[in-house]
Short mmCIF file of C-alpha atoms in Angstrom, two decimals:
data_model
loop_
_atom_site.label_atom_id
_atom_site.label_comp_id
_atom_site.label_asym_id
_atom_site.label_seq_id
_atom_site.Cartn_x
_atom_site.Cartn_y
_atom_site.Cartn_z
CA GLN A 1 -11.00 -31.88 1.18
CA VAL A 2 -11.60 -34.51 3.87
CA THR A 3 -14.69 -36.72 3.70
CA GLY A 4 -16.23 -38.94 6.33
CA CYS A 5 -14.02 -41.84 5.23
CA GLY A 6 -10.90 -39.77 5.92
CA HIS A 7 -9.87 -39.38 2.26
CA ARG A 8 -8.59 -36.10 0.83
CA THR A 9 -9.95 -35.36 -2.63
CA PRO A 10 -8.87 -32.39 -4.81
CA ILE A 11 -11.65 -30.03 -5.81
CA MET A 12 -11.47 -29.53 -9.58
CA ALA A 13 -14.60 -29.16 -11.73
CA SER A 14 -12.59 -30.35 -14.72
CA PRO A 15 -9.15 -31.88 -15.26
CA VAL A 16 -8.51 -29.14 -17.86
CA MET A 17 -6.26 -26.50 -16.28
CA ALA A 18 -5.07 -24.52 -19.30
CA ILE A 19 -6.40 -23.82 -22.80
CA LYS A 20 -4.46 -22.06 -25.52
CA THR A 21 -4.61 -21.54 -29.29
CA LEU A 22 -1.15 -21.03 -30.78
CA SER A 23 -0.08 -19.87 -34.22
CA VAL A 24 2.60 -21.91 -35.95
CA LYS A 25 4.21 -21.56 -39.38
CA HIS A 26 3.59 -24.59 -41.60
CA TRP A 27 3.86 -26.01 -45.11
CA GLN A 28 1.67 -28.51 -46.96
CA HIS A 29 3.80 -31.50 -47.93
CA SER A 30 3.55 -34.94 -49.59
CA CYS A 31 5.77 -37.82 -48.51
CA GLY A 32 8.21 -38.84 -51.23
CA LYS A 33 7.85 -42.51 -50.28
CA CYS A 34 4.17 -43.21 -49.42
CA GLY A 35 2.63 -40.16 -51.12
CA CYS A 36 0.48 -39.23 -48.12
CA GLU A 37 -0.03 -35.56 -47.32
CA PHE A 38 0.66 -33.84 -44.04
CA HIS A 39 1.66 -30.46 -42.56
CA VAL A 40 5.28 -29.66 -41.80
CA GLU A 41 5.38 -27.29 -38.82
CA GLU A 42 8.32 -25.01 -38.17
CA ASP A 43 8.29 -25.50 -34.37
CA SER A 44 6.54 -27.64 -31.84
CA ALA A 45 3.30 -26.01 -30.69
CA ARG A 46 3.27 -27.04 -27.04
CA MET A 47 2.37 -25.57 -23.64
CA ALA A 48 4.18 -28.32 -21.72
CA SER A 49 6.79 -29.94 -23.95
CA ASP A 50 8.04 -32.34 -21.25
CA VAL A 51 4.69 -34.09 -20.69
CA PRO A 52 2.96 -36.76 -22.83
CA LEU A 53 1.04 -35.52 -25.86
CA TYR A 54 -2.29 -36.88 -27.05
CA VAL A 55 -3.30 -35.91 -30.57
CA ALA A 56 -7.05 -35.77 -31.15
CA PRO A 57 -8.34 -38.01 -33.95
CA SER A 58 -9.70 -34.95 -35.73
CA GLU A 59 -6.24 -33.39 -36.11
CA TYR A 60 -4.68 -33.15 -39.57
CA PRO A 61 -1.42 -35.21 -39.78
CA PHE A 62 1.68 -33.16 -39.02
CA SER A 63 5.42 -33.39 -38.49
CA ILE A 64 7.86 -31.00 -36.80
CA LEU A 65 10.67 -29.67 -38.94
CA ASP A 66 14.22 -30.63 -37.97
CA ARG A 67 16.50 -28.53 -40.15
CA LYS A 68 19.44 -30.91 -39.67
CA LYS A 69 17.70 -34.31 -39.87
CA GLY A 70 14.80 -33.35 -42.11
CA VAL A 71 11.10 -34.22 -41.93
CA VAL A 72 9.64 -37.50 -40.65
CA CYS A 73 6.46 -38.65 -42.39
CA PRO A 74 3.79 -39.28 -39.74
CA HIS A 75 2.29 -42.07 -41.93
CA CYS A 76 5.28 -44.25 -42.91
CA LYS A 77 8.07 -42.72 -40.79
CA HIS A 78 10.18 -41.96 -43.86
CA THR A 79 12.75 -39.20 -43.22
CA ALA A 80 13.83 -36.76 -45.92
CA ILE A 81 15.56 -33.40 -46.27
CA VAL A 82 13.06 -31.10 -47.99
CA ASN A 83 13.01 -27.64 -49.56
CA LEU A 84 9.82 -26.10 -48.25
CA GLY A 85 9.76 -22.53 -49.58
CA LYS A 86 7.43 -19.94 -48.08
CA GLY A 87 5.09 -21.11 -45.34
CA THR A 88 1.86 -19.78 -43.81
CA ASN A 89 0.52 -19.60 -40.26
CA LYS A 90 -2.14 -21.89 -38.87
CA LYS A 91 -3.91 -22.24 -35.51
CA VAL A 92 -3.28 -25.13 -33.15
CA GLU A 93 -5.66 -25.79 -30.24
CA LEU A 94 -4.07 -27.10 -27.05
CA SER A 95 -5.46 -28.21 -23.69
CA LEU A 96 -3.45 -29.17 -20.62
CA LEU A 97 -5.09 -31.83 -18.44
CA MET A 98 -4.42 -33.17 -14.98
CA HIS A 99 -3.95 -36.94 -14.92
CA PRO A 100 -6.57 -38.82 -12.83
CA GLN A 101 -3.91 -40.26 -10.53
CA TRP A 102 -3.50 -36.82 -8.92
CA LEU A 103 -7.25 -36.21 -8.89
CA ALA A 104 -7.62 -39.47 -6.96
CA GLY A 105 -6.35 -37.63 -3.89
CA SER A 106 -4.54 -38.92 -0.82
CA PRO A 107 -5.35 -40.57 2.49
CA LYS A 108 -5.87 -38.50 5.62
CA LEU A 109 -2.83 -39.98 7.41
CA ASP A 110 0.71 -40.76 6.30
CA ALA A 111 2.36 -44.21 6.55
CA ASN A 112 3.23 -43.58 10.22
CA GLY A 113 -0.31 -42.59 11.19
CA ASN A 114 0.43 -38.87 11.36
CA GLN A 115 -2.13 -36.47 9.94
CA PHE A 116 -1.15 -34.55 6.83
CA GLY A 117 -1.05 -30.75 7.02
CA GLY A 118 -1.61 -28.29 4.20
CA SER A 119 -4.03 -25.93 5.94
CA ALA A 120 -3.25 -22.36 6.96
CA GLN A 121 -3.23 -23.45 10.61
CA ASP A 122 -0.92 -26.49 10.16
CA ASP A 123 2.76 -26.60 11.11
CA ALA A 124 5.68 -26.88 8.69
CA ILE A 125 6.41 -30.56 9.36
CA SER A 126 2.90 -31.88 8.66
CA SER A 127 2.51 -29.56 5.66
CA SER A 128 5.86 -30.68 4.27
CA SER A 129 4.64 -34.29 4.33
CA TRP A 130 1.43 -33.22 2.59
CA ASN A 131 3.30 -31.29 -0.08
CA GLN A 132 5.60 -34.22 -0.77
CA VAL A 133 2.88 -36.85 -1.10
CA ARG A 134 0.84 -34.65 -3.46
CA ALA A 135 3.89 -33.69 -5.54
CA SER A 136 4.80 -37.34 -6.00
CA LYS A 137 1.54 -37.99 -7.88
CA VAL A 138 1.51 -34.98 -10.23
CA ARG A 139 1.25 -35.99 -13.89
CA PHE A 140 -0.07 -34.04 -16.88
CA LEU A 141 -1.37 -34.80 -20.34
CA GLU A 142 -1.38 -32.28 -23.16
CA VAL A 143 -4.06 -32.65 -25.83
CA ARG A 144 -3.69 -31.24 -29.31
CA GLY A 145 -6.79 -30.44 -31.36
CA GLU A 146 -10.45 -30.20 -30.42
CA LEU A 147 -10.75 -31.78 -26.99
CA PRO A 148 -12.56 -35.16 -27.28
CA ASP A 149 -14.79 -36.58 -24.56
CA GLU A 150 -12.18 -39.21 -23.68
CA VAL A 151 -8.40 -39.17 -23.90
CA THR A 152 -5.72 -41.80 -23.34
CA CYS A 153 -2.36 -41.04 -21.75
CA PRO A 154 0.32 -42.64 -23.99
CA GLU A 155 2.63 -43.01 -21.00
CA THR A 156 0.28 -44.79 -18.57
CA ASN A 157 -2.34 -46.11 -21.09
CA VAL A 158 -5.02 -44.76 -18.76
CA THR A 159 -8.19 -43.59 -20.53
CA PHE A 160 -10.26 -40.92 -18.78
CA LYS A 161 -12.98 -38.37 -19.49
CA SER A 162 -11.70 -34.91 -20.38
CA GLY A 163 -14.64 -33.27 -18.58
CA GLY A 164 -14.69 -35.53 -15.53
CA GLY A 165 -13.55 -33.59 -12.48
CA THR A 166 -14.41 -34.20 -8.84
CA VAL A 167 -17.29 -31.69 -8.69
CA PRO A 168 -20.57 -33.45 -9.54
CA LYS A 169 -22.66 -30.32 -8.87
CA PRO A 170 -22.01 -26.75 -7.67
CA ALA A 171 -20.54 -26.43 -4.16
CA ASN A 172 -20.18 -30.23 -3.81
CA PHE A 173 -17.49 -32.81 -4.43
CA ALA A 174 -17.35 -36.57 -4.85
CA CYS A 175 -14.91 -38.51 -2.69
CA ALA A 176 -12.41 -40.32 -4.88
CA SER A 177 -12.23 -43.17 -2.38
CA CYS A 178 -15.83 -43.99 -1.35
CA GLY A 179 -17.79 -41.98 -3.95
CA THR A 180 -19.77 -40.00 -1.37
CA VAL A 181 -21.09 -36.68 -2.68
CA GLN A 182 -20.78 -34.05 0.01
CA PRO A 183 -21.02 -30.22 0.24
CA ILE A 184 -17.55 -28.69 0.19
CA VAL A 185 -18.32 -26.31 3.04
CA THR A 186 -19.54 -29.22 5.22
CA ALA A 187 -16.30 -31.11 4.75
CA VAL A 188 -14.12 -28.08 5.40
CA GLU A 189 -16.09 -26.82 8.38
CA ALA A 190 -15.73 -30.19 10.14
CA THR A 191 -11.92 -29.80 10.17
CA LYS A 192 -12.05 -26.37 11.92
CA LYS A 193 -9.26 -25.31 9.53
CA THR A 194 -8.93 -24.00 6.00
CA ALA A 195 -8.98 -26.56 3.20
CA PRO A 196 -5.56 -28.15 2.66
CA ALA A 197 -3.92 -26.77 -0.49
CA SER A 198 -1.18 -28.20 -2.66
CA VAL A 199 0.78 -27.01 -5.69
CA TYR A 200 0.31 -28.98 -8.88
CA THR A 201 1.72 -26.90 -11.73
CA ILE A 202 4.36 -24.28 -12.45
CA GLN A 203 4.27 -21.88 -15.36
CA GLY A 204 7.65 -20.44 -16.27
CA TYR A 205 9.33 -18.30 -18.88
CA SER A 206 12.57 -19.07 -20.70
CA PRO A 207 14.40 -16.23 -22.52
CA LYS A 208 16.31 -18.82 -24.57
CA LEU A 209 13.06 -20.47 -25.63
CA ALA A 210 11.59 -17.08 -26.45
CA ALA A 211 14.57 -16.31 -28.70
CA THR A 212 13.56 -19.23 -30.92
CA ASN A 213 10.36 -19.41 -32.92
CA ASN A 214 8.56 -21.04 -30.02
CA PRO A 215 4.81 -20.46 -30.62
CA TYR A 216 4.10 -20.02 -26.89
CA GLY A 217 6.53 -17.10 -26.68
CA GLY A 218 9.00 -18.73 -24.31
CA ARG A 219 6.41 -19.76 -21.72
CA PHE A 220 5.89 -23.30 -20.54
CA PHE A 221 4.11 -25.45 -17.94
CA LEU A 222 5.80 -28.01 -15.70
CA PRO A 223 4.35 -30.45 -13.18
CA ALA A 224 5.17 -29.31 -9.63
CA ASN A 225 6.78 -32.59 -8.53
CA ASP A 226 9.35 -30.95 -6.22
CA SER A 227 7.97 -29.26 -3.07
CA SER A 228 11.34 -28.48 -1.44
CA ALA A 229 11.17 -24.69 -2.06
CA LEU A 230 7.67 -24.45 -0.60
CA ASN A 231 8.65 -26.55 2.41
CA ALA A 232 11.75 -24.43 3.06
CA ALA A 233 9.68 -21.24 2.97
CA GLN A 234 7.16 -22.56 5.48
CA ALA A 235 9.92 -23.70 7.83
CA GLU A 236 11.55 -20.26 7.61
CA TRP A 237 8.22 -18.54 8.27
CA GLU A 238 7.74 -20.60 11.43
CA ARG A 239 11.18 -19.56 12.68
CA ARG A 240 10.75 -15.83 11.97
CA ARG A 241 7.05 -15.06 12.40
CA ASP A 242 7.41 -14.32 16.12
CA ALA A 243 11.03 -13.17 15.93
CA ASP A 244 12.34 -10.46 13.58
CA LEU A 245 9.08 -10.33 11.57
CA ALA A 246 6.72 -10.20 14.57
CA ASP A 247 5.68 -6.56 14.04
CA TYR A 248 5.17 -6.75 10.29
CA TRP A 249 2.14 -8.97 9.76
CA PRO A 250 -1.48 -8.66 10.97
CA ARG A 251 -2.86 -10.84 13.75
CA SER A 252 -6.41 -9.46 13.59
CA ASP A 253 -9.47 -11.69 13.54
CA ILE A 254 -11.94 -11.35 10.68
CA PRO A 255 -14.76 -9.37 12.33
CA PHE A 256 -18.40 -10.29 11.87
CA GLY A 257 -19.82 -8.69 8.74
CA HIS A 258 -22.20 -9.16 5.85
CA MET A 259 -19.49 -9.84 3.26
CA THR A 260 -17.50 -12.14 5.52
CA HIS A 261 -20.15 -14.04 7.50
CA GLN A 262 -23.52 -13.75 5.74
CA ARG A 263 -22.90 -13.49 2.00
CA GLN A 264 -19.79 -15.69 2.07
CA PRO A 265 -19.34 -17.38 5.47
CA LEU A 266 -15.55 -17.38 5.76
CA PRO A 267 -15.49 -19.18 9.16
CA GLN A 268 -17.21 -22.17 7.52
CA HIS A 269 -14.21 -22.33 5.20
CA GLY A 270 -11.82 -22.16 8.15
CA TYR A 271 -10.85 -18.49 7.78
CA LEU A 272 -10.91 -16.77 11.15
CA LYS A 273 -7.97 -14.37 10.76
CA TRP A 274 -6.89 -12.14 7.86
CA ALA A 275 -3.42 -13.68 7.85
CA GLU A 276 -4.95 -17.09 7.06
CA MET A 277 -5.83 -15.79 3.58
CA PHE A 278 -2.14 -16.15 2.67
CA ASN A 279 0.06 -19.23 2.57
CA ALA A 280 3.29 -19.43 4.56
CA ARG A 281 5.51 -18.42 1.63
CA GLN A 282 3.34 -15.37 0.93
CA MET A 283 3.39 -14.39 4.61
CA LEU A 284 7.19 -14.66 4.60
CA VAL A 285 7.41 -12.41 1.53
CA HIS A 286 4.82 -9.84 2.64
CA SER A 287 6.20 -9.40 6.13
CA GLN A 288 9.74 -8.92 4.77
CA LEU A 289 8.47 -6.36 2.26
CA MET A 290 6.62 -4.51 5.02
CA LYS A 291 9.73 -4.52 7.20
CA ALA A 292 11.85 -3.17 4.34
CA ILE A 293 9.33 -0.44 3.48
CA CYS A 294 9.28 0.75 7.10
CA ASN A 295 13.01 0.51 7.87
CA THR A 296 15.29 0.30 4.83
CA GLY A 297 17.57 3.24 4.11
CA THR A 298 17.07 6.92 4.95
CA TYR A 299 14.12 7.61 2.64
CA ASP A 300 11.58 10.28 3.59
CA TRP A 301 8.10 9.25 4.62
CA ALA A 302 6.48 10.38 1.37
CA THR A 303 8.65 7.90 -0.53
CA ARG A 304 7.75 5.08 1.84
CA GLU A 305 4.03 5.85 1.43
CA TYR A 306 4.50 5.77 -2.33
CA VAL A 307 5.93 2.26 -2.10
CA LEU A 308 3.11 1.26 0.26
CA GLY A 309 0.77 1.92 -2.66
CA ALA A 310 2.56 -0.79 -4.61
CA PHE A 311 2.46 -3.09 -1.57
CA GLN A 312 -1.31 -2.70 -1.30
CA ASN A 313 -1.71 -3.77 -4.92
CA HIS A 314 0.72 -6.62 -4.35
CA LEU A 315 -1.53 -8.02 -1.61
CA ARG A 316 -4.32 -8.49 -4.17
CA ASN A 317 -2.03 -10.57 -6.38
CA GLN A 318 -0.31 -12.67 -3.72
CA ASN A 319 -2.89 -14.47 -1.60
CA MET A 320 -4.96 -17.65 -1.52
CA PHE A 321 -7.95 -15.91 -3.17
CA SER A 322 -6.14 -15.03 -6.40
CA PHE A 323 -6.97 -17.52 -9.11
CA TRP A 324 -5.86 -18.73 -12.53
CA HIS A 325 -8.12 -17.52 -15.34
CA ILE A 326 -7.97 -20.50 -17.69
CA LYS A 327 -9.33 -18.80 -20.82
CA LEU A 328 -7.32 -15.60 -20.40
CA ASP A 329 -4.24 -17.62 -19.46
CA LYS A 330 -3.23 -15.33 -16.58
CA LEU A 331 -3.67 -14.48 -12.92
CA ALA A 332 -6.90 -12.87 -11.76
CA PRO A 333 -6.30 -10.98 -8.48
CA ALA A 334 -8.38 -11.36 -5.33
CA LEU A 335 -11.56 -9.24 -5.08
CA SER A 336 -11.94 -9.28 -8.88
CA ASN A 337 -15.61 -10.02 -8.17
CA ASN A 338 -15.80 -7.92 -4.98
CA ASN A 339 -16.27 -10.86 -2.66
CA PHE A 340 -14.32 -13.29 -0.44
CA HIS A 341 -15.39 -16.45 -2.23
CA PRO A 342 -12.67 -19.16 -1.74
CA LYS A 343 -11.13 -20.38 -4.99
CA SER A 344 -10.22 -23.92 -6.04
CA ASN A 345 -7.72 -22.86 -8.76
CA VAL A 346 -5.51 -20.61 -6.65
CA VAL A 347 -2.40 -19.16 -8.34
CA GLU A 348 0.73 -17.76 -6.75
CA VAL A 349 3.01 -15.61 -8.93
CA GLY A 350 6.71 -15.03 -8.50
CA VAL A 351 7.64 -11.93 -6.52
CA PHE A 352 10.47 -10.39 -8.56
CA PRO A 353 10.40 -11.71 -12.14
CA PRO A 354 10.98 -8.97 -14.76
CA MET A 355 7.75 -9.58 -16.65
CA GLY A 356 4.16 -10.79 -16.38
CA TYR A 357 1.01 -9.71 -14.55
CA GLY A 358 1.07 -9.91 -10.77
CA PRO A 359 4.74 -9.57 -9.67
CA TRP A 360 6.07 -6.66 -7.65
CA SER A 361 7.31 -4.95 -10.82
CA SER A 362 3.78 -4.75 -12.25
CA THR A 363 2.42 -3.04 -9.11
CA VAL A 364 5.24 -0.47 -9.09
CA GLU A 365 4.74 0.22 -12.80
CA VAL A 366 1.17 1.42 -12.20
CA LEU A 367 2.38 4.01 -9.69
CA ARG A 368 5.18 5.16 -11.97
CA LYS A 369 2.75 5.72 -14.84
CA GLY A 370 0.37 7.58 -12.51
CA GLY A 371 3.20 9.91 -11.49
CA GLU A 372 4.10 10.58 -15.12
CA TRP A 373 0.44 11.31 -15.94
CA SER A 374 0.15 13.89 -13.16
CA VAL A 375 3.08 15.83 -14.69
CA ASP A 376 1.87 15.48 -18.29
CA PRO A 377 -1.86 14.55 -18.27
CA TRP A 378 -3.69 13.15 -21.27
CA GLU A 379 -7.24 12.15 -22.10
CA ALA A 380 -8.42 9.40 -24.44
CA VAL A 381 -10.50 10.87 -27.25
CA SER A 382 -12.85 8.52 -29.11
CA ALA A 383 -12.06 8.34 -32.82
CA GLU A 384 -15.77 8.02 -33.61
CA SER A 385 -16.72 11.18 -31.72
CA LEU A 386 -13.77 13.08 -33.20
CA ARG A 387 -14.85 12.11 -36.72
CA ARG A 388 -18.28 13.61 -35.99
CA ILE A 389 -16.75 16.89 -34.83
CA ASN A 390 -13.84 17.08 -37.24
CA PRO A 391 -14.01 14.48 -40.06
CA GLY A 392 -10.63 15.45 -41.47
CA LEU A 393 -8.79 15.07 -38.18
CA GLY A 394 -10.81 12.03 -37.12
CA GLY A 395 -9.96 10.28 -40.36
CA GLN A 396 -6.26 10.35 -39.44
CA ILE A 397 -6.79 8.14 -36.38
CA ALA A 398 -6.26 4.44 -37.11
CA GLY A 399 -7.38 3.02 -33.74
CA LYS A 400 -10.51 3.42 -31.62
CA SER A 401 -9.10 6.32 -29.63
CA GLU A 402 -6.17 8.68 -29.40
CA LYS A 403 -4.29 10.15 -26.44
CA VAL A 404 -4.57 13.93 -26.34
CA ARG A 405 -2.22 15.97 -24.12
CA THR A 406 -4.15 18.52 -22.08
CA GLY A 407 -1.21 20.68 -21.00
CA ASP A 408 -2.83 20.95 -17.59
CA PRO A 409 -0.56 19.33 -14.98
CA VAL A 410 -1.94 18.27 -11.61
CA LEU A 411 -0.78 20.89 -9.11
CA GLY A 412 -1.63 18.97 -5.99
CA ALA A 413 -4.72 18.21 -3.96
CA LYS A 414 -5.90 18.30 -0.39
CA VAL A 415 -7.00 14.93 0.92
CA LEU A 416 -9.52 14.80 3.77
CA CYS A 417 -10.42 11.67 5.67
CA ALA A 418 -13.98 12.20 6.90
CA SER A 419 -17.57 11.05 6.56
CA SER A 420 -19.50 12.61 3.68
CA THR A 421 -22.36 13.10 6.12
CA ASP A 422 -20.32 15.78 7.93
CA LEU A 423 -17.95 17.91 5.84
CA ASP A 424 -17.43 20.70 8.39
CA GLN A 425 -13.90 21.27 7.07
CA LEU A 426 -15.49 22.85 3.97
CA GLY A 427 -17.42 26.10 4.10
CA ASP A 428 -20.88 26.82 2.65
CA GLY A 429 -20.89 27.48 -1.08
CA SER A 430 -17.13 26.89 -1.44
CA VAL A 431 -17.04 24.07 -4.00
CA ASP A 432 -17.66 24.18 -7.77
CA LEU A 433 -18.13 20.47 -8.44
CA VAL A 434 -18.87 17.31 -6.46
CA ILE A 435 -18.27 14.00 -8.21
CA THR A 436 -19.30 10.77 -6.51
CA ASP A 437 -20.29 7.21 -7.25
CA PRO A 438 -23.02 6.36 -4.70
CA PRO A 439 -22.84 2.98 -2.92
CA PHE A 440 -24.95 0.20 -4.43
CA GLY A 441 -27.31 -0.46 -1.55
CA ASP A 442 -26.60 -3.93 -0.22
CA LEU A 443 -24.41 -5.08 -3.14
CA LEU A 444 -20.99 -3.74 -2.14
CA HIS A 445 -19.73 -3.14 1.38
CA TYR A 446 -16.48 -1.35 0.81
CA SER A 447 -15.33 -1.11 4.42
CA GLU A 448 -15.55 -4.88 4.91
CA LEU A 449 -13.62 -5.47 1.69
CA ALA A 450 -11.09 -2.78 2.66
CA ASP A 451 -10.18 -4.54 5.91
CA PHE A 452 -8.28 -7.06 3.76
CA PHE A 453 -5.78 -4.25 3.01
CA TYR A 454 -6.24 -2.09 6.09
CA VAL A 455 -4.98 -4.67 8.62
CA TRP A 456 -1.67 -4.67 6.72
CA MET A 457 -1.42 -0.94 5.97
CA ARG A 458 -2.08 0.14 9.55
CA LEU A 459 1.13 -1.62 10.63
CA ALA A 460 3.11 1.06 8.79
CA LEU A 461 0.71 4.01 9.17
CA LYS A 462 -0.67 3.90 12.72
CA ALA A 463 2.31 5.74 14.21
CA LYS A 464 2.25 8.40 11.47
CA TYR A 465 -1.55 8.88 11.37
CA PRO A 466 -2.90 7.73 14.77
CA ALA A 467 -6.28 9.42 14.25
CA HIS A 468 -7.01 7.24 11.20
CA PHE A 469 -5.03 4.01 11.65
CA THR A 470 -5.03 3.27 15.36
CA ALA A 471 -8.30 1.31 15.18
CA GLU A 472 -7.94 -2.36 14.38
CA TYR A 473 -10.44 -2.16 11.51
CA THR A 474 -11.85 0.42 9.12
CA PRO A 475 -14.66 2.63 10.53
CA LYS A 476 -18.06 1.29 9.52
CA SER A 477 -20.77 3.04 11.54
CA LEU A 478 -21.34 5.80 8.94
CA GLU A 479 -20.91 3.74 5.80
CA ALA A 480 -23.89 4.48 3.51
CA VAL A 481 -24.85 0.91 2.65
CA ALA A 482 -27.75 -1.39 3.41
CA ASN A 483 -25.78 -3.79 5.59
CA ARG A 484 -28.03 -6.35 7.27
CA ALA A 485 -25.24 -7.51 9.55
CA ARG A 486 -24.95 -4.07 11.16
CA GLU A 487 -28.53 -2.82 10.70
CA PRO A 488 -30.71 -5.94 10.88
CA GLU A 489 -33.93 -4.04 11.71
CA ASP A 490 -34.06 -1.61 8.76
CA ALA A 491 -30.97 -1.77 6.59
CA ASP A 492 -32.61 -0.06 3.60
CA GLY A 493 -33.94 2.81 5.72
CA PHE A 494 -30.52 3.33 7.30
CA TYR A 495 -28.96 3.43 3.83
CA GLN A 496 -31.39 6.02 2.53
CA ARG A 497 -31.07 8.25 5.61
CA LEU A 498 -27.27 8.35 5.43
CA LEU A 499 -27.25 8.84 1.67
CA THR A 500 -29.69 11.74 1.99
CA GLN A 501 -27.42 13.38 4.59
CA CYS A 502 -24.45 12.95 2.22
CA TRP A 503 -26.38 14.75 -0.53
CA ARG A 504 -27.39 17.51 1.89
CA GLU A 505 -23.78 18.16 2.87
CA ALA A 506 -22.76 18.19 -0.79
CA HIS A 507 -25.62 20.66 -1.47
CA ARG A 508 -24.43 22.89 1.38
CA ILE A 509 -20.82 23.15 0.20
CA LEU A 510 -21.71 23.64 -3.49
CA LYS A 511 -21.72 27.13 -4.99
CA PRO A 512 -25.11 28.35 -6.32
CA SER A 513 -24.06 27.32 -9.82
CA GLY A 514 -22.27 24.20 -8.61
CA ILE A 515 -22.93 20.73 -9.95
CA LEU A 516 -23.23 17.36 -8.25
CA ALA A 517 -22.32 14.65 -10.79
CA PHE A 518 -22.78 10.97 -10.01
CA THR A 519 -22.91 7.74 -11.95
CA PHE A 520 -26.20 5.92 -11.97
CA HIS A 521 -26.05 2.28 -13.04
CA HIS A 522 -29.64 1.39 -13.72
CA SER A 523 -30.34 -2.24 -12.98
CA GLU A 524 -32.87 -4.30 -11.07
CA ASP A 525 -30.25 -4.97 -8.41
CA GLU A 526 -29.35 -1.38 -7.62
CA PRO A 527 -31.77 0.43 -5.25
CA TRP A 528 -32.23 3.28 -7.73
CA VAL A 529 -35.51 4.44 -6.18
CA ALA A 530 -33.79 5.05 -2.84
CA VAL A 531 -31.00 6.98 -4.59
CA LEU A 532 -33.48 9.26 -6.42
CA GLU A 533 -35.65 9.79 -3.36
CA SER A 534 -32.63 10.74 -1.26
CA LEU A 535 -31.62 13.32 -3.88
CA PHE A 536 -35.08 14.85 -3.98
CA ASP A 537 -35.14 14.92 -0.19
CA ALA A 538 -31.83 16.80 -0.20
CA GLY A 539 -33.29 19.50 -2.50
CA TYR A 540 -31.64 18.75 -5.84
CA TYR A 541 -32.90 19.43 -9.35
CA LEU A 542 -32.02 16.35 -11.43
CA GLU A 543 -30.92 16.24 -15.04
CA ALA A 544 -30.13 12.88 -16.66
CA THR A 545 -27.47 12.70 -19.34
CA TYR A 546 -29.32 9.73 -20.85
CA PRO A 547 -33.12 9.40 -21.03
CA ILE A 548 -34.86 7.06 -18.59
CA ARG A 549 -38.14 5.29 -19.17
CA SER A 550 -41.31 7.24 -18.36
CA ASP A 551 -42.37 4.77 -15.66
CA GLU A 552 -39.14 5.49 -13.75
#
């Protein structure tokens, strides 16, 4: 972020960027020379073995086993070949910290007076300079044991607070140069661009390391001190974006909406176009994937649409709103919280690795499993409920549930794209069951969230389905939500009127014995009164599957 003094300061609430508890085999041992006790550990419990290690004072003394050289006593440094026998597992707490020299940030201009890039709107040359200057300062420190308030890097002898990031209070940051505390959105908005981003760590996987007894399962962290791959990708994107890839990426603006301009003002964060939610390398990958899906080979259109399903999932994983979940130690895709809130700990996963959560293979796998299920469906049966019905059978289940094959394959379905307020394609009394999950008033605005995907998908689908994908954005006028951006005068009334009409249409198409089933999440936030009133207005008799309080 850029402050009034022209300094760029990273936004990190804490220098801690990864936390992990690993299991390692160990033996209790006494030194044959000094007599002091310590643990001998079979392998080094590390997340980033190539960075300095700080051992917390509370940690029990330990030594790593070297089967050729023996064991080194951590007290007197005596080395001996030992016969250890049978060991046991123990837990080792690890934290990976960013060194304060990277958190100190960088100046606004380079040595020649040129402004650094790094924003979605910046060119490849200025961004390359930015990437290089940030990569040159990346340095980590791994801490073993319960994280103390202060740690000292054994390589630089710099002591710093383990909880001291650059965020003094929510939505603000402190300039590392002049100390000014300033709202993040104020600093970003002044630049008229997105916040400059830079890569600081790489997490990789080594099959050779995994083949050993490595406690982290072959995974490792490395400081991202080489930006050449990122720079090359951005330069290639600049060359091809308006050439062979011109028709395969969206150029649409982000339209005014409640989710994008009122609840989370994206323009204040510099996001004016949907394409700006992706970095240059992601844009290069996505546009090439889109081009391949549309043109490669002689596949029929049904196959291409099938792959488009994977592409849509891939968009959630590969963008500048996906973030690293520190405690779960994995990627969390964009829209995990159903909003467009910009993230400070953005993560970008590899496109074609054979494992992990987020790559292309993981998005295709979901579709493959769905296809298999449609041929041979199953339902998860709770072990607890089965034990109530059939104690003998339920007692044979070891887990919480069991998959039960239904023998009822999916024979196909007719998909209609229409508003639930007007289902004229369906005759009166023609439907046995209507299942729906009503919108949550003003909490979720699905059409505005869906535009994130739609602007990409329409590139492939508008020629095939012109009635549904010719428009630049998803249709919104009949969305049954209380959207104050579109209905500023009476958003709640609009919501209830449309919802009532949806229930009336469902009532019309239901058979006399038909059932309308819907989920009802009771909470103070959901407009449950409006939902119930709209159902009564539509002529329904209500039956709750769980009791509700008498005052409701």
